[in-house]
Amino acid sequence: TWTITASAGSNGTIAPIGAVPVAGGSNQNFTITPDPCYRVQDVLVDGVSVGAVTAYLFTNVTYHHTIAASFTNTYTIAATAASNGIITPSGSVAVTCPNSQAFTVTPGPGYYVLDVLVDGSSVGAITAYTFASVSAGHTISASFATGCLTPPLGMVAWWPLDGGYGPTAVDLVGSAHGGFGGGATDVAG
């Protein structure tokens, strides 16, 4: 009979735990479970990391082993911005569960927010986003554009009036035939 000594740090469990007897040549499975708001940080088998696994199987046991699990409640949000704008904060942002984390998206001069992706899905052309009660890793990325925006139906042209920082536009009805006078209308979006 061989012994596998199993232990877990605070904020999670390993089962079975303690000195687990295993018949020679047998297999022994361990299940690692973090507490709510926590995740497995690492599992060490005989002092060597096998990663943040939630289960581990010893096969054909022919000598003594150890298994130790550790846990964390810190998650990472990877925040990136394309050129011509910034996202604040940026980079790998560590957040402790269950806290929230806010981000601000700011286009550069002459640019506007084209899109913001959260975990790979569009949330629109927004300038602020908050991850509430973070309990997993996330991504957020922003892209920017410049130039004439596509005008809404019935509008001849559409330009940002405030340097690209908001939804204002101008309808230049008839501008191709008489300049910018007469038909210019400031439209708040």
PDB file of C-alpha atoms in Angstrom:
ATOM      1  CA  THR A   1       0.000   0.000   0.000  1.00  0.00           C
ATOM      2  CA  TRP A   2       1.170   3.487  -0.937  1.00  0.00           C
ATOM      3  CA  THR A   3       0.069   6.845   0.465  1.00  0.00           C
ATOM      4  CA  ILE A   4      -0.984   9.955  -1.428  1.00  0.00           C
ATOM      5  CA  THR A   5      -0.987  12.972   0.873  1.00  0.00           C
ATOM      6  CA  ALA A   6      -3.614  15.465  -0.293  1.00  0.00           C
ATOM      7  CA  SER A   7      -3.951  19.025   0.995  1.00  0.00           C
ATOM      8  CA  ALA A   8      -5.790  22.212   0.078  1.00  0.00           C
ATOM      9  CA  GLY A   9      -5.124  25.826   0.920  1.00  0.00           C
ATOM     10  CA  SER A  10      -7.823  28.100   2.288  1.00  0.00           C
ATOM     11  CA  ASN A  11     -10.923  28.902   0.233  1.00  0.00           C
ATOM     12  CA  GLY A  12     -11.367  25.487  -1.361  1.00  0.00           C
ATOM     13  CA  THR A  13     -11.248  21.737  -0.850  1.00  0.00           C
ATOM     14  CA  ILE A  14      -9.689  18.605  -2.275  1.00  0.00           C
ATOM     15  CA  ALA A  15     -11.380  15.219  -1.993  1.00  0.00           C
ATOM     16  CA  PRO A  16     -10.310  12.907  -0.663  1.00  0.00           C
ATOM     17  CA  ILE A  17      -8.060  14.850   1.720  1.00  0.00           C
ATOM     18  CA  GLY A  18      -5.267  13.811   4.067  1.00  0.00           C
ATOM     19  CA  ALA A  19      -3.272  10.573   3.903  1.00  0.00           C
ATOM     20  CA  VAL A  20      -5.059   8.485   1.276  1.00  0.00           C
ATOM     21  CA  PRO A  21      -3.990   4.790   1.135  1.00  0.00           C
ATOM     22  CA  VAL A  22      -3.802   3.347  -2.387  1.00  0.00           C
ATOM     23  CA  ALA A  23      -3.168  -0.305  -3.251  1.00  0.00           C
ATOM     24  CA  GLY A  24      -0.096  -0.827  -5.422  1.00  0.00           C
ATOM     25  CA  GLY A  25      -0.912  -0.544  -9.140  1.00  0.00           C
ATOM     26  CA  SER A  26      -4.314   1.085  -8.490  1.00  0.00           C
ATOM     27  CA  ASN A  27      -5.633   4.442  -9.643  1.00  0.00           C
ATOM     28  CA  GLN A  28      -6.766   7.294  -7.385  1.00  0.00           C
ATOM     29  CA  ASN A  29      -8.772  10.324  -8.485  1.00  0.00           C
ATOM     30  CA  PHE A  30      -8.880  13.694  -6.674  1.00  0.00           C
ATOM     31  CA  THR A  31     -11.478  16.434  -7.101  1.00  0.00           C
ATOM     32  CA  ILE A  32     -10.517  20.051  -6.422  1.00  0.00           C
ATOM     33  CA  THR A  33     -13.351  22.482  -5.648  1.00  0.00           C
ATOM     34  CA  PRO A  34     -12.934  26.225  -5.019  1.00  0.00           C
ATOM     35  CA  ASP A  35     -15.278  28.123  -2.704  1.00  0.00           C
ATOM     36  CA  PRO A  36     -17.765  30.556  -4.288  1.00  0.00           C
ATOM     37  CA  CYS A  37     -15.978  33.566  -5.818  1.00  0.00           C
ATOM     38  CA  TYR A  38     -12.688  31.630  -5.927  1.00  0.00           C
ATOM     39  CA  ARG A  39     -10.918  29.584  -8.596  1.00  0.00           C
ATOM     40  CA  VAL A  40      -8.152  27.003  -8.556  1.00  0.00           C
ATOM     41  CA  GLN A  41      -4.859  28.878  -8.733  1.00  0.00           C
ATOM     42  CA  ASP A  42      -2.561  25.850  -9.049  1.00  0.00           C
ATOM     43  CA  VAL A  43      -2.248  22.167  -8.243  1.00  0.00           C
ATOM     44  CA  LEU A  44       1.142  20.712  -7.329  1.00  0.00           C
ATOM     45  CA  VAL A  45       1.752  16.977  -7.758  1.00  0.00           C
ATOM     46  CA  ASP A  46       4.935  15.836  -6.062  1.00  0.00           C
ATOM     47  CA  GLY A  47       5.928  19.521  -5.919  1.00  0.00           C
ATOM     48  CA  VAL A  48       5.484  20.120  -9.671  1.00  0.00           C
ATOM     49  CA  SER A  49       2.680  22.278 -11.100  1.00  0.00           C
ATOM     50  CA  VAL A  50       0.048  20.528 -13.210  1.00  0.00           C
ATOM     51  CA  GLY A  51      -1.896  23.758 -13.706  1.00  0.00           C
ATOM     52  CA  ALA A  52      -5.212  25.067 -12.433  1.00  0.00           C
ATOM     53  CA  VAL A  53      -7.048  21.751 -12.769  1.00  0.00           C
ATOM     54  CA  THR A  54     -10.225  20.722 -10.945  1.00  0.00           C
ATOM     55  CA  ALA A  55      -9.490  16.984 -11.089  1.00  0.00           C
ATOM     56  CA  TYR A  56      -6.357  14.851 -11.097  1.00  0.00           C
ATOM     57  CA  LEU A  57      -5.953  11.115 -11.609  1.00  0.00           C
ATOM     58  CA  PHE A  58      -2.974   9.146 -10.315  1.00  0.00           C
ATOM     59  CA  THR A  59      -2.633   5.993 -12.408  1.00  0.00           C
ATOM     60  CA  ASN A  60      -0.797   2.770 -11.581  1.00  0.00           C
ATOM     61  CA  VAL A  61       0.413   4.042  -8.201  1.00  0.00           C
ATOM     62  CA  THR A  62       3.728   2.389  -7.276  1.00  0.00           C
ATOM     63  CA  TYR A  63       5.148   4.879  -4.763  1.00  0.00           C
ATOM     64  CA  HIS A  64       4.148   7.673  -2.357  1.00  0.00           C
ATOM     65  CA  HIS A  65       2.855  10.985  -3.790  1.00  0.00           C
ATOM     66  CA  THR A  66       1.650  14.405  -2.704  1.00  0.00           C
ATOM     67  CA  ILE A  67      -1.014  16.639  -4.195  1.00  0.00           C
ATOM     68  CA  ALA A  68      -1.679  20.203  -3.012  1.00  0.00           C
ATOM     69  CA  ALA A  69      -4.251  22.705  -4.285  1.00  0.00           C
ATOM     70  CA  SER A  70      -4.234  26.489  -3.892  1.00  0.00           C
ATOM     71  CA  PHE A  71      -7.003  28.981  -4.615  1.00  0.00           C
ATOM     72  CA  THR A  72      -7.391  32.665  -5.491  1.00  0.00           C
ATOM     73  CA  ASN A  73     -10.204  35.162  -5.900  1.00  0.00           C
ATOM     74  CA  THR A  74      -8.269  37.427  -8.263  1.00  0.00           C
ATOM     75  CA  TYR A  75      -9.304  37.495 -11.911  1.00  0.00           C
ATOM     76  CA  THR A  76      -7.776  39.298 -14.890  1.00  0.00           C
ATOM     77  CA  ILE A  77      -9.530  41.548 -17.377  1.00  0.00           C
ATOM     78  CA  ALA A  78      -7.434  42.085 -20.523  1.00  0.00           C
ATOM     79  CA  ALA A  79      -8.170  45.618 -21.760  1.00  0.00           C
ATOM     80  CA  THR A  80      -6.880  46.762 -25.174  1.00  0.00           C
ATOM     81  CA  ALA A  81      -7.472  49.657 -27.523  1.00  0.00           C
ATOM     82  CA  ALA A  82      -6.690  49.908 -31.215  1.00  0.00           C
ATOM     83  CA  SER A  83      -4.701  52.895 -32.459  1.00  0.00           C
ATOM     84  CA  ASN A  84      -6.226  56.388 -32.309  1.00  0.00           C
ATOM     85  CA  GLY A  85      -7.779  56.015 -28.869  1.00  0.00           C
ATOM     86  CA  ILE A  86      -7.305  54.660 -25.367  1.00  0.00           C
ATOM     87  CA  ILE A  87      -9.065  52.489 -22.822  1.00  0.00           C
ATOM     88  CA  THR A  88      -8.531  53.227 -19.152  1.00  0.00           C
ATOM     89  CA  PRO A  89      -7.327  51.261 -17.306  1.00  0.00           C
ATOM     90  CA  SER A  90      -5.510  49.186 -19.914  1.00  0.00           C
ATOM     91  CA  GLY A  91      -3.481  45.991 -20.063  1.00  0.00           C
ATOM     92  CA  SER A  92      -4.001  43.147 -17.601  1.00  0.00           C
ATOM     93  CA  VAL A  93      -6.264  44.535 -14.896  1.00  0.00           C
ATOM     94  CA  ALA A  94      -6.477  42.419 -11.726  1.00  0.00           C
ATOM     95  CA  VAL A  95      -9.884  42.410 -10.022  1.00  0.00           C
ATOM     96  CA  THR A  96     -10.734  40.712  -6.720  1.00  0.00           C
ATOM     97  CA  CYS A  97     -14.089  38.907  -6.660  1.00  0.00           C
ATOM     98  CA  PRO A  98     -16.787  40.121  -6.041  1.00  0.00           C
ATOM     99  CA  ASN A  99     -15.636  43.655  -6.884  1.00  0.00           C
ATOM    100  CA  SER A 100     -16.631  45.531 -10.029  1.00  0.00           C
ATOM    101  CA  GLN A 101     -14.312  47.201 -12.537  1.00  0.00           C
ATOM    102  CA  ALA A 102     -15.153  50.211 -14.725  1.00  0.00           C
ATOM    103  CA  PHE A 103     -13.448  51.110 -18.016  1.00  0.00           C
ATOM    104  CA  THR A 104     -13.469  54.377 -19.968  1.00  0.00           C
ATOM    105  CA  VAL A 105     -13.007  54.475 -23.746  1.00  0.00           C
ATOM    106  CA  THR A 106     -11.663  57.723 -25.215  1.00  0.00           C
ATOM    107  CA  PRO A 107     -11.107  58.324 -28.941  1.00  0.00           C
ATOM    108  CA  GLY A 108      -8.223  60.479 -30.103  1.00  0.00           C
ATOM    109  CA  PRO A 109      -8.810  63.924 -31.678  1.00  0.00           C
ATOM    110  CA  GLY A 110     -10.787  63.578 -34.906  1.00  0.00           C
ATOM    111  CA  TYR A 111     -11.821  59.985 -34.125  1.00  0.00           C
ATOM    112  CA  TYR A 112     -14.905  58.352 -32.674  1.00  0.00           C
ATOM    113  CA  VAL A 113     -15.525  55.015 -30.956  1.00  0.00           C
ATOM    114  CA  LEU A 114     -16.336  52.485 -33.676  1.00  0.00           C
ATOM    115  CA  ASP A 115     -17.057  49.502 -31.426  1.00  0.00           C
ATOM    116  CA  VAL A 116     -16.339  47.951 -28.041  1.00  0.00           C
ATOM    117  CA  LEU A 117     -16.095  44.175 -27.704  1.00  0.00           C
ATOM    118  CA  VAL A 118     -16.621  42.479 -24.345  1.00  0.00           C
ATOM    119  CA  ASP A 119     -15.551  38.838 -24.265  1.00  0.00           C
ATOM    120  CA  GLY A 120     -15.567  38.941 -28.079  1.00  0.00           C
ATOM    121  CA  SER A 121     -19.121  40.270 -28.464  1.00  0.00           C
ATOM    122  CA  SER A 122     -20.047  43.809 -29.511  1.00  0.00           C
ATOM    123  CA  VAL A 123     -21.645  46.069 -26.906  1.00  0.00           C
ATOM    124  CA  GLY A 124     -21.756  49.008 -29.333  1.00  0.00           C
ATOM    125  CA  ALA A 125     -19.938  52.306 -29.718  1.00  0.00           C
ATOM    126  CA  ILE A 126     -19.874  53.152 -26.012  1.00  0.00           C
ATOM    127  CA  THR A 127     -17.441  55.231 -23.972  1.00  0.00           C
ATOM    128  CA  ALA A 128     -17.854  53.452 -20.613  1.00  0.00           C
ATOM    129  CA  TYR A 129     -18.369  49.868 -19.485  1.00  0.00           C
ATOM    130  CA  THR A 130     -18.474  48.235 -16.045  1.00  0.00           C
ATOM    131  CA  PHE A 131     -17.943  44.569 -15.250  1.00  0.00           C
ATOM    132  CA  ALA A 132     -20.163  43.985 -12.210  1.00  0.00           C
ATOM    133  CA  SER A 133     -19.301  41.425  -9.504  1.00  0.00           C
ATOM    134  CA  VAL A 134     -16.331  39.946 -11.344  1.00  0.00           C
ATOM    135  CA  SER A 135     -16.091  36.183 -10.840  1.00  0.00           C
ATOM    136  CA  ALA A 136     -14.264  35.164 -14.030  1.00  0.00           C
ATOM    137  CA  GLY A 137     -11.632  36.472 -16.412  1.00  0.00           C
ATOM    138  CA  HIS A 138     -12.789  38.799 -19.204  1.00  0.00           C
ATOM    139  CA  THR A 139     -11.618  40.795 -22.205  1.00  0.00           C
ATOM    140  CA  ILE A 140     -12.572  44.264 -23.397  1.00  0.00           C
ATOM    141  CA  SER A 141     -11.283  45.933 -26.563  1.00  0.00           C
ATOM    142  CA  ALA A 142     -12.078  49.197 -28.295  1.00  0.00           C
ATOM    143  CA  SER A 143     -11.707  50.255 -31.918  1.00  0.00           C
ATOM    144  CA  PHE A 144     -11.863  53.731 -33.416  1.00  0.00           C
ATOM    145  CA  ALA A 145     -12.563  55.348 -36.789  1.00  0.00           C
ATOM    146  CA  THR A 146     -12.476  58.755 -38.424  1.00  0.00           C
ATOM    147  CA  GLY A 147     -14.170  60.465 -41.345  1.00  0.00           C
ATOM    148  CA  CYS A 148     -17.724  60.793 -42.483  1.00  0.00           C
ATOM    149  CA  LEU A 149     -20.133  58.513 -40.715  1.00  0.00           C
ATOM    150  CA  THR A 150     -22.830  56.701 -42.691  1.00  0.00           C
ATOM    151  CA  PRO A 151     -25.825  59.057 -42.697  1.00  0.00           C
ATOM    152  CA  PRO A 152     -29.215  57.917 -41.406  1.00  0.00           C
ATOM    153  CA  LEU A 153     -31.945  57.355 -44.009  1.00  0.00           C
ATOM    154  CA  GLY A 154     -33.073  60.654 -45.547  1.00  0.00           C
ATOM    155  CA  MET A 155     -29.941  62.532 -44.518  1.00  0.00           C
ATOM    156  CA  VAL A 156     -27.481  63.634 -47.197  1.00  0.00           C
ATOM    157  CA  ALA A 157     -24.382  63.732 -44.982  1.00  0.00           C
ATOM    158  CA  TRP A 158     -23.361  63.053 -41.403  1.00  0.00           C
ATOM    159  CA  TRP A 159     -20.274  64.407 -39.646  1.00  0.00           C
ATOM    160  CA  PRO A 160     -19.331  64.587 -35.995  1.00  0.00           C
ATOM    161  CA  LEU A 161     -19.556  68.255 -34.996  1.00  0.00           C
ATOM    162  CA  ASP A 162     -17.607  67.927 -31.783  1.00  0.00           C
ATOM    163  CA  GLY A 163     -14.360  66.394 -32.987  1.00  0.00           C
ATOM    164  CA  GLY A 164     -15.776  62.894 -33.034  1.00  0.00           C
ATOM    165  CA  TYR A 165     -16.672  62.590 -29.369  1.00  0.00           C
ATOM    166  CA  GLY A 166     -20.435  62.388 -29.542  1.00  0.00           C
ATOM    167  CA  PRO A 167     -23.563  61.579 -31.485  1.00  0.00           C
ATOM    168  CA  THR A 168     -24.182  65.039 -32.964  1.00  0.00           C
ATOM    169  CA  ALA A 169     -24.499  65.331 -36.723  1.00  0.00           C
ATOM    170  CA  VAL A 170     -25.250  67.819 -39.468  1.00  0.00           C
ATOM    171  CA  ASP A 171     -27.721  67.366 -42.308  1.00  0.00           C
ATOM    172  CA  LEU A 172     -26.400  69.257 -45.302  1.00  0.00           C
ATOM    173  CA  VAL A 173     -29.474  69.166 -47.489  1.00  0.00           C
ATOM    174  CA  GLY A 174     -28.671  70.742 -50.816  1.00  0.00           C
ATOM    175  CA  SER A 175     -25.051  71.375 -49.920  1.00  0.00           C
ATOM    176  CA  ALA A 176     -23.847  69.900 -53.188  1.00  0.00           C
ATOM    177  CA  HIS A 177     -25.651  72.693 -55.102  1.00  0.00           C
ATOM    178  CA  GLY A 178     -25.366  75.723 -52.965  1.00  0.00           C
ATOM    179  CA  GLY A 179     -22.739  75.400 -50.304  1.00  0.00           C
ATOM    180  CA  PHE A 180     -23.482  74.820 -46.650  1.00  0.00           C
ATOM    181  CA  GLY A 181     -26.109  77.489 -46.163  1.00  0.00           C
ATOM    182  CA  GLY A 182     -29.825  77.183 -45.946  1.00  0.00           C
ATOM    183  CA  GLY A 183     -30.216  73.510 -45.169  1.00  0.00           C
ATOM    184  CA  ALA A 184     -27.766  72.892 -42.329  1.00  0.00           C
ATOM    185  CA  THR A 185     -29.483  71.424 -39.295  1.00  0.00           C
ATOM    186  CA  ASP A 186     -27.871  70.464 -36.022  1.00  0.00           C
ATOM    187  CA  VAL A 187     -29.261  67.106 -34.959  1.00  0.00           C
ATOM    188  CA  ALA A 188     -28.668  65.740 -31.461  1.00  0.00           C
ATOM    189  CA  GLY A 189     -28.516  61.928 -31.591  1.00  0.00           C
TER     190      GLY A 189
END
